[in-house]
XYZ file of C-alpha atoms in Angstrom:
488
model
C 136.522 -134.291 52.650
C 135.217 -133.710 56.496
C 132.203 -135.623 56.293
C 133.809 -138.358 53.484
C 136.888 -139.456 56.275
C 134.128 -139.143 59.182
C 132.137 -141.998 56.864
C 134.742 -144.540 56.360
C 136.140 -144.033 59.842
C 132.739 -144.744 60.921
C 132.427 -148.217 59.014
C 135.613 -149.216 59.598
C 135.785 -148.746 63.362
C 131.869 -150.212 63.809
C 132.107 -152.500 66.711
C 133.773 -149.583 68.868
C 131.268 -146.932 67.773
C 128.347 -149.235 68.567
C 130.189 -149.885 72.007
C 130.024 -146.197 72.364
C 126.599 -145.511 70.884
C 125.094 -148.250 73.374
C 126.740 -147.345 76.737
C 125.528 -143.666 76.137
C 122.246 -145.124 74.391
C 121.735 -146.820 78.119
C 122.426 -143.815 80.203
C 119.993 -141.306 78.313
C 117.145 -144.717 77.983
C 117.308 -144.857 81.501
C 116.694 -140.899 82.450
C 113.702 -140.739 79.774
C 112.256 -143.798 81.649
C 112.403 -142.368 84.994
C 111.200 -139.033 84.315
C 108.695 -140.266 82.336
C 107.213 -142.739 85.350
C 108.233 -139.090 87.726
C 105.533 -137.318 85.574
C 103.680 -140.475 86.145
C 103.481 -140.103 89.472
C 103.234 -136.541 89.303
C 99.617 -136.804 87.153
C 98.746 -139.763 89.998
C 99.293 -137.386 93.117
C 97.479 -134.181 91.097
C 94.649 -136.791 90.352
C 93.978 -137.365 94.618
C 94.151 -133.576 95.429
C 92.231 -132.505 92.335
C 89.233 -134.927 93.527
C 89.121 -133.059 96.831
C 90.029 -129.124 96.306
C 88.971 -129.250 92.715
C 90.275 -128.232 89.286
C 91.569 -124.760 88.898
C 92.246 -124.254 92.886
C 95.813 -123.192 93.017
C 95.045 -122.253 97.100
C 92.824 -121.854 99.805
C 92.121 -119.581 102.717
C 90.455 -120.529 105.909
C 91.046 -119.541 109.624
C 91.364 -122.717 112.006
C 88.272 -123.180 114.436
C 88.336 -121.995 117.759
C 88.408 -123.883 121.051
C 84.830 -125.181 121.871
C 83.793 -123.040 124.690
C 80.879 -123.733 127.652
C 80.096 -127.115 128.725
C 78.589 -128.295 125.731
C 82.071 -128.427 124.440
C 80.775 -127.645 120.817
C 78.337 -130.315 120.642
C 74.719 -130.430 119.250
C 71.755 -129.938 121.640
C 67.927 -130.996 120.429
C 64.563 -129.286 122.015
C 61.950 -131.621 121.997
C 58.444 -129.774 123.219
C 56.042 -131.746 126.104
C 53.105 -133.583 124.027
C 50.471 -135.798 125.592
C 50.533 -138.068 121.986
C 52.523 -140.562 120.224
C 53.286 -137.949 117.596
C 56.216 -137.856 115.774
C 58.918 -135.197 116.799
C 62.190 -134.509 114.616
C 64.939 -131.216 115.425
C 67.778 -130.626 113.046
C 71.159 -129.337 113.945
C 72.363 -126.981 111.325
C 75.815 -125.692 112.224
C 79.078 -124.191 110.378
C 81.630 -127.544 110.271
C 85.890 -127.438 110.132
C 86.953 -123.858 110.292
C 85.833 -120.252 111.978
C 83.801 -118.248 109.628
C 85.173 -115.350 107.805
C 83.004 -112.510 106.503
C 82.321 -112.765 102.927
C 84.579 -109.258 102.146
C 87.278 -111.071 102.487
C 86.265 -112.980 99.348
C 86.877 -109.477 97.988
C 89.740 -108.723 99.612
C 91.775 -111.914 98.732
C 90.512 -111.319 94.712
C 92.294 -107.670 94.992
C 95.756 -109.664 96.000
C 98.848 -108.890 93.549
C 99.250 -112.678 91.892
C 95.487 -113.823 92.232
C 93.541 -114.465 89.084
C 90.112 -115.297 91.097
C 88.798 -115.964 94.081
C 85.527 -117.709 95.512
C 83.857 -118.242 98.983
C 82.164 -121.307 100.053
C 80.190 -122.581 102.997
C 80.577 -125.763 104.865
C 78.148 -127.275 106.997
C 76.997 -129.981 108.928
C 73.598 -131.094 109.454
C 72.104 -133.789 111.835
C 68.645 -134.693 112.054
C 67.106 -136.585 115.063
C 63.525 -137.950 114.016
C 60.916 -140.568 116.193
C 58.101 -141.562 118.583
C 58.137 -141.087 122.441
C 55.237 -143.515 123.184
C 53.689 -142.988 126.203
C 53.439 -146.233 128.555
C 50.515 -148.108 130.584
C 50.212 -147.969 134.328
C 49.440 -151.354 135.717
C 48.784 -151.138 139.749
C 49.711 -154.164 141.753
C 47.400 -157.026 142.307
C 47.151 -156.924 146.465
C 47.539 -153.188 146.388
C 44.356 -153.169 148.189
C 45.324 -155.329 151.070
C 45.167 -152.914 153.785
C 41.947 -151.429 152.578
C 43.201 -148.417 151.307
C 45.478 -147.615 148.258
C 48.962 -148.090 148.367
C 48.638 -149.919 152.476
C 51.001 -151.837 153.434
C 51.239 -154.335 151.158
C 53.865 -152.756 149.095
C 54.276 -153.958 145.873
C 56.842 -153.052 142.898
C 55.482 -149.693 142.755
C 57.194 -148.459 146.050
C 54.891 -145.393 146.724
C 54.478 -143.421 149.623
C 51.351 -143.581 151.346
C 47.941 -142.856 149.856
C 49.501 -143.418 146.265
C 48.820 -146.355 144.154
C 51.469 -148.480 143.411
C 52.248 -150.322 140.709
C 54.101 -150.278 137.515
C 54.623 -148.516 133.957
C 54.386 -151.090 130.916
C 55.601 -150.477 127.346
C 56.541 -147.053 126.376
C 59.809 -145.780 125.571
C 61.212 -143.794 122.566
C 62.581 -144.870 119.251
C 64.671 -142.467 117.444
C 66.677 -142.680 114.445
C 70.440 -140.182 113.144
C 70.645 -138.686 110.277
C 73.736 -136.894 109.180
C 75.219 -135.236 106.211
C 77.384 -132.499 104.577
C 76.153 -129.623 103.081
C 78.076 -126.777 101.052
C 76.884 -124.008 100.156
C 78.460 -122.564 96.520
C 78.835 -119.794 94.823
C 76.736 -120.073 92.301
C 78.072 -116.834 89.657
C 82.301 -118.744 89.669
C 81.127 -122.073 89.196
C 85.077 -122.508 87.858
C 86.377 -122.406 91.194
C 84.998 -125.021 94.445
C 84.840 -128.508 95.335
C 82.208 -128.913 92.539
C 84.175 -128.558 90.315
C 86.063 -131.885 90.904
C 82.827 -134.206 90.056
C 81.041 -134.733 87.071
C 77.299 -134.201 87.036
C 75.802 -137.825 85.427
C 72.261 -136.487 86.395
C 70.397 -133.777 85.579
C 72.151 -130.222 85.771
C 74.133 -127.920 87.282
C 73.378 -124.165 88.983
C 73.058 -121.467 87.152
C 73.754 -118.274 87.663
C 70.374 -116.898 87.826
C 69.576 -119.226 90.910
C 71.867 -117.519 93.805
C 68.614 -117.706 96.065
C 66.854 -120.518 95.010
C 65.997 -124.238 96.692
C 67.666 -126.344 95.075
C 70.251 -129.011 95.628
C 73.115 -131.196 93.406
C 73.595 -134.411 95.063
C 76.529 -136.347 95.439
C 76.068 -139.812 93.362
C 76.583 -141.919 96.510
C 74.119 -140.092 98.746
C 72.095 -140.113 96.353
C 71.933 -143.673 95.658
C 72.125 -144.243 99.760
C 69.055 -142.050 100.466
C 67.470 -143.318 96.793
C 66.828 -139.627 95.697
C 66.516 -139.067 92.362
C 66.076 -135.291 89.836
C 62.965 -134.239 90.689
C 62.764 -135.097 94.255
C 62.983 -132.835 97.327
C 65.966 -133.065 100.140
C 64.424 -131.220 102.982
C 67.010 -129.197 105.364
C 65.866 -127.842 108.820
C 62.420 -127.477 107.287
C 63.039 -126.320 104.190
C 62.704 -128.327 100.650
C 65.051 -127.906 97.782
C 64.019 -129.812 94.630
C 67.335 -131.868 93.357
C 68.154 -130.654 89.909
C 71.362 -132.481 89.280
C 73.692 -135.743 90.883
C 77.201 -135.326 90.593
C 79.978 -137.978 90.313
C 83.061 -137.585 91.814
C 86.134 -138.067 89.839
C 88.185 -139.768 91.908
C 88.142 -140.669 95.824
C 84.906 -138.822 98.002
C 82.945 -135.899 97.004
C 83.575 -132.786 99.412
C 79.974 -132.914 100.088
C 76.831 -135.091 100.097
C 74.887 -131.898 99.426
C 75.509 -129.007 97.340
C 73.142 -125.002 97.510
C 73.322 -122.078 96.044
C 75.688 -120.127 99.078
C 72.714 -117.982 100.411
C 70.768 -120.344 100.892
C 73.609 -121.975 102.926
C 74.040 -118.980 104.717
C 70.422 -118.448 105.625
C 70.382 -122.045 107.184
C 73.053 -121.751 109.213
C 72.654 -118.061 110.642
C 75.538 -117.306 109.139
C 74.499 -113.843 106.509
C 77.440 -112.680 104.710
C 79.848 -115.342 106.143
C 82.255 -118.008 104.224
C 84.540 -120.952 105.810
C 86.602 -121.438 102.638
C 88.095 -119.067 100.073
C 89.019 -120.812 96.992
C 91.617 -118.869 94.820
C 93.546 -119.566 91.747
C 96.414 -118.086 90.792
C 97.381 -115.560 87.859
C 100.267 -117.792 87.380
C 101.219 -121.184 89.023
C 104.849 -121.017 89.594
C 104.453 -118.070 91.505
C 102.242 -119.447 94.174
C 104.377 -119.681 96.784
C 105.033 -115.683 96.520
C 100.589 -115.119 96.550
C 100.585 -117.459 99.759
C 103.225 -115.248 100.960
C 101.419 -112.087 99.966
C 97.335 -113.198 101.494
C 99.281 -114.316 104.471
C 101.020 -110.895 104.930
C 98.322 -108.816 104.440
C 95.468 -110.284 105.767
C 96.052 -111.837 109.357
C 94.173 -114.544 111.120
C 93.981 -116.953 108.444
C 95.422 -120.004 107.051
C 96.734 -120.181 103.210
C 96.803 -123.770 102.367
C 98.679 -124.833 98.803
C 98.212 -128.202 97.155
C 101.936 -128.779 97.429
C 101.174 -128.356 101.306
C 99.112 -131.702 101.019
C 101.022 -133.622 98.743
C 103.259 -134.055 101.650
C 100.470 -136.066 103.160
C 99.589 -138.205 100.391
C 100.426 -141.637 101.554
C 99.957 -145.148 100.329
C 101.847 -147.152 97.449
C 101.588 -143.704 95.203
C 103.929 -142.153 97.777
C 106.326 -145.019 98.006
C 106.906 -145.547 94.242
C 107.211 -141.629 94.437
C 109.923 -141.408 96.232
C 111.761 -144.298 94.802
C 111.317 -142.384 91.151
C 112.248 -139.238 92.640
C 115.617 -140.709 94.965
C 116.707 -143.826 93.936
C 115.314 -143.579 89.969
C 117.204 -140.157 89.694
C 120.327 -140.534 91.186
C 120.616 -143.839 89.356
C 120.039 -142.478 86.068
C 122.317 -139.420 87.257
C 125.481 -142.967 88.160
C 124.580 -144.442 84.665
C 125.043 -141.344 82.723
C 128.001 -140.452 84.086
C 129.603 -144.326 83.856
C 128.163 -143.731 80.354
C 130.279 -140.523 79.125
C 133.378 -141.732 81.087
C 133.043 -144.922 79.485
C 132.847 -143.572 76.010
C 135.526 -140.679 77.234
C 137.894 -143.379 77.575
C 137.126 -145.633 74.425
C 137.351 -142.308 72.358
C 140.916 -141.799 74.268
C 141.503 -145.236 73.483
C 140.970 -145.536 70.081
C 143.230 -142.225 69.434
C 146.113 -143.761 71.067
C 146.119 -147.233 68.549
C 145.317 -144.350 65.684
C 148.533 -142.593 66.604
C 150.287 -143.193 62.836
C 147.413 -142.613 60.761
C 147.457 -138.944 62.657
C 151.023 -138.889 62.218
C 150.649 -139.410 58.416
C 147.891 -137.125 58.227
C 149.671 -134.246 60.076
C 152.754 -134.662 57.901
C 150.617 -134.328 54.389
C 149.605 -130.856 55.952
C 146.565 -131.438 58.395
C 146.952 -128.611 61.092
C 145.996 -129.680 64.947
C 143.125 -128.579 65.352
C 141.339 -130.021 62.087
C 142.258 -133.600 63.518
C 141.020 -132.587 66.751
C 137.613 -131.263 65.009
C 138.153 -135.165 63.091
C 138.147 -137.003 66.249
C 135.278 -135.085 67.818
C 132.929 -134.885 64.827
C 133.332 -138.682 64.991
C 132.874 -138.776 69.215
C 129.673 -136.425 68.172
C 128.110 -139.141 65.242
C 128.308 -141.708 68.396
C 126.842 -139.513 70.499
C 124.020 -139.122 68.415
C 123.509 -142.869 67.540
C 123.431 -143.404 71.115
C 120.820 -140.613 71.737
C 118.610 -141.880 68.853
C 118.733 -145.691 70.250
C 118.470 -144.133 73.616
C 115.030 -142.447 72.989
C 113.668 -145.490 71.111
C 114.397 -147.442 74.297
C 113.458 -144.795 76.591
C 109.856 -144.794 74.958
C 109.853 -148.682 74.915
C 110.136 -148.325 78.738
C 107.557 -145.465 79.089
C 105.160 -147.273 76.765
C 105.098 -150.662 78.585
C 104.724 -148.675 81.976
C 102.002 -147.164 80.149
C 100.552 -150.595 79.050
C 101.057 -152.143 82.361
C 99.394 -149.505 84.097
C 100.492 -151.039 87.435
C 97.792 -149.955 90.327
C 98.785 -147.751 92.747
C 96.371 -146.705 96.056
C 96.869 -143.273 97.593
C 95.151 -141.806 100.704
C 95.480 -138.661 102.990
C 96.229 -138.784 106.498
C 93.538 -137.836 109.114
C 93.113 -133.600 109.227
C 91.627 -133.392 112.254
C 89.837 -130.756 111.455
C 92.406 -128.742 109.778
C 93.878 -129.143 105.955
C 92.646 -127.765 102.736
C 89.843 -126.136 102.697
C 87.115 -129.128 102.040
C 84.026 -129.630 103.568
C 83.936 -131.381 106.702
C 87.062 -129.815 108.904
C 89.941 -131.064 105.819
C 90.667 -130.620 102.450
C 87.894 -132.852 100.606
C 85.750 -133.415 103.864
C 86.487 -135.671 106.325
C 87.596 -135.699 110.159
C 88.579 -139.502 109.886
C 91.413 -141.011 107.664
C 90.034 -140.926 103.686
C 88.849 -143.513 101.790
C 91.785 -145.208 99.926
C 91.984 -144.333 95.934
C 93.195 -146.636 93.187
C 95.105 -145.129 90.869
C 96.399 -146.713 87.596
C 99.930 -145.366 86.577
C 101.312 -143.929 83.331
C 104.520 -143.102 81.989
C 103.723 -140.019 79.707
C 106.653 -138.756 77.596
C 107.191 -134.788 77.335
C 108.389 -132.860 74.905
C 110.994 -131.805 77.007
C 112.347 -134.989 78.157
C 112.964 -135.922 74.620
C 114.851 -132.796 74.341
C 116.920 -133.868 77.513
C 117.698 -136.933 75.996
C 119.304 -134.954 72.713
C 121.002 -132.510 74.626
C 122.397 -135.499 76.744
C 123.267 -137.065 73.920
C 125.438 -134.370 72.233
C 126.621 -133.724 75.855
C 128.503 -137.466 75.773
C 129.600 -137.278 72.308
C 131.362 -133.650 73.162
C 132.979 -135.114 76.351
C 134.439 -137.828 74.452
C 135.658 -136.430 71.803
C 136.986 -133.876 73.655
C 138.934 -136.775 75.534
C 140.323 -137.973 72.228
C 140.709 -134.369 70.477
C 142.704 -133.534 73.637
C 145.122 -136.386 73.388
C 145.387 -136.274 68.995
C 146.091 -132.420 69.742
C 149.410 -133.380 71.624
C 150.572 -136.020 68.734
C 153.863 -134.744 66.936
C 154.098 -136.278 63.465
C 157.827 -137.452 63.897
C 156.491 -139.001 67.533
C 153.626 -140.855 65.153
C 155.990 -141.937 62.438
C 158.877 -143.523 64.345
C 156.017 -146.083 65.890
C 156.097 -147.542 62.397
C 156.041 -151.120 62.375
């Protein structure tokens, strides 16, 4: 009998169901197609810090570098030794870049942490090599140098020298000299998992193994590569010493933390730096709670910086950000204003509708329906719309997110300058560079989750409650003599 009535009612009253159905059907549309573009955007901003602290790094621990001290204020100084040739002469700089060093127990110590899954140390350097020729000039003595009979008289000349020297002047010479600078890392070779490696792709060759903690060899970024035309199978040679290049990797997305990747020992061996790490990579047992390991590394070991992605996100700039933060304001709270026009709306049709019902619940109360089995009527009814307008709502809500999808509008995202400070990447940041990054085009999706679609049900059962809870509320207060004297 319930579901019978609920039918007819249905057909009869179509136009003001579908009114309903399509004002709640815009509401819930609306919220799947901004949180759909808000996971969007979410993916597009994980994408950037993913190509710079790598996959699987929930965190990282560094401790900020200390005031340059002396008057070289920190900066490279090259030896060249005296020689009476033309002979080439080269010097290379290899120092620890971005951060102090911490000893490598505190790789060890981090790992132990309550919350922290794994943990990894790396090594970031910098190396500059100064290669070239001093050539060594021709003396060419003055013409009327002799004048006065004896060498250097008084006829002067360019020269300028004192008495009893010859005077004259120095021709050719002069030194040419060329710069040479990149970015090493040193990594870890046994937790491969963890690191700035693991946010490229090697397209070249292979990758360490574990076996090769000591050895020379070298994974070179693709771009380096290309620049300095290595190839597999060539040598890269560091302060003297030549590692064969077994692999070129491929950054993902935006630059590679370093042009150079070694096994860690090695790093540490170049640099003078045994049994020392800049960066401590660590991941997480479980990622909501890593806000409370930050909180626990920071507590009980002092002196160094924890660094989270959402640190950085806050950095993030560019288009990305913008369109972010409309989705995440504006999007939101205008979905939020539509639903709730939505439900009032279809509160007030379903009130509506009661009132011009008011003698067909008269007669129905007076052959014997009780109160509350109209009331259960009018909201099984509000409930039906509610659902209509939930399933129309998702099939618009995934027309939105699938021509987002389709679109794939272009977004470009970049990180602010570090200065020497940020997220644990090679090169004084997080991914590696003291300067503003390179901008990073990002295409943008709209994925649909399982759990939006579920929003958009619970939503919709949410409206048809409220409004029939609007018109079971005012059918509940209907006498049947009030209901029968309005007969025309």
């Amino acid at each position: 009998m319930f579901f019978t009535y609920l039918r007819r009612e249905l057909r009869r009253r179509r136009k003001a169901a579908l009114v309903i159905s399509a004002g709640l059907a815009l509401g819930i549309a609306l919220v799947i197609t901004v949180n759909s573009v808000s996971a969007g955007m979410t993916q597009a901003q994980d994408k950037v810090l993913q190509s710079l602290y790598g996959l699987g790094t929930d965190m990282t621990v560094s401790k900020a570098a200390a005031p340059p001290s002396g008057s070289s204020n920190g900066q490279p100084r090259f030896n060249f030794g005296a020689r009476g040739d033309s002979k080439t002469q080269s010097s290379d700089r290899v120092q620890v870049q971005g951060f102090q060093t911490l000893a490598s127990s505190t790789v060890t110590k981090v790992a132990s942490q309550s919350g922290v899954k794994d943990a990894v140390g790396g090594l970031s350097l910098s190396v500059v090599k100064i290669s070239g020729q001093f050539n060594r000039g021709t003396f060419k003595p003055n013409q009327n140098s002799g004048s006065s009979g004896k060498p250097g008289g008084s006829g002067g000349g360019q020269g300028g020298g004192s008495a009893g020297q010859p005077q004259g002047e120095v021709q050719g010479g002069g030194a040419n000299f060329s710069l040479n600078q990149f970015t090493v890392y040193g990594v870890d070779v046994s937790k491969l998992g963890l690191g700035p490696l693991t946010s490229s792709k090697i397209t070249s060759g292979k990758t360490f193994t574990s076996a090769q903690t000591n050895a020379k060899v070298v994974v070179l970024d693709s771009a380096y590569a290309k620049t300095k035309k290595l190839t597999v199978g060539k040598t890269l040679t560091i302060s003297g010493t030549k590692f064969t290049v077994i692999g070129i990797a491929t950054a993902d997305s935006g630059d590679s933390a370093a042009n150079a990747y070694i096994p860690l020992t090695q790093a540490q061996t170049l640099s003078a730096s045994k049994n020392k790490v800049t960066t401590i990579y660590v991941q997480a047992a479980d990622s909501k709670q890593i806000s409370a390991v930050k909180t626990t590394i920071q507590k009980n070991i002092s002196g160094t910086t924890v660094t989270t992605s959402a640190d950085l996100a806050s950095t993030v700039s560019g288009s990305l950000s913008t369109a972010s933060n409309l989705a995440t304001s504006v999007g939101k709270w205008l979905s939020i204003a539509v639903l709730l026009a939505a439900f009032l709306v279809a509160g007030l049709l379903t009130s509506s509708a009661v009132s011009r019902r008011v003698r067909e619940f008269g007669t129905l109360k007076a052959l014997g329906w009780s109160s509350g089995r109209v009331t259960r009527q009018v909201m099984g009814e509000a409930l039906v719309n509610g659902l209509i307008g939930g399933v129309l709502g998702i099939a618009v809500g995934l027309g939105g997110a699938y021509v987002v999808t389709a679109i794939s509008p272009t977004l470009t995202a970049s990180l602010g300058s570090t200065g020497g400070g940020g997220f644990g990447g090679p090169g004084g940041g997080f991914g590696g560079r003291q300067s503003a990054a390179k901008a990073i085009d990002i295409a943008l999706s709209a994925p649909v989750s399982v759990s939006t679609i579920v929003l958009a049900v619970v939503l919709a059962i949410a409206g048809g409650l409220i409004a029939g809870t609007f018109g079971g509320w005012r059918a509940s207060r209907l006498r049947p003599a009030d209901a029968l004297r309005r007969v025309e």
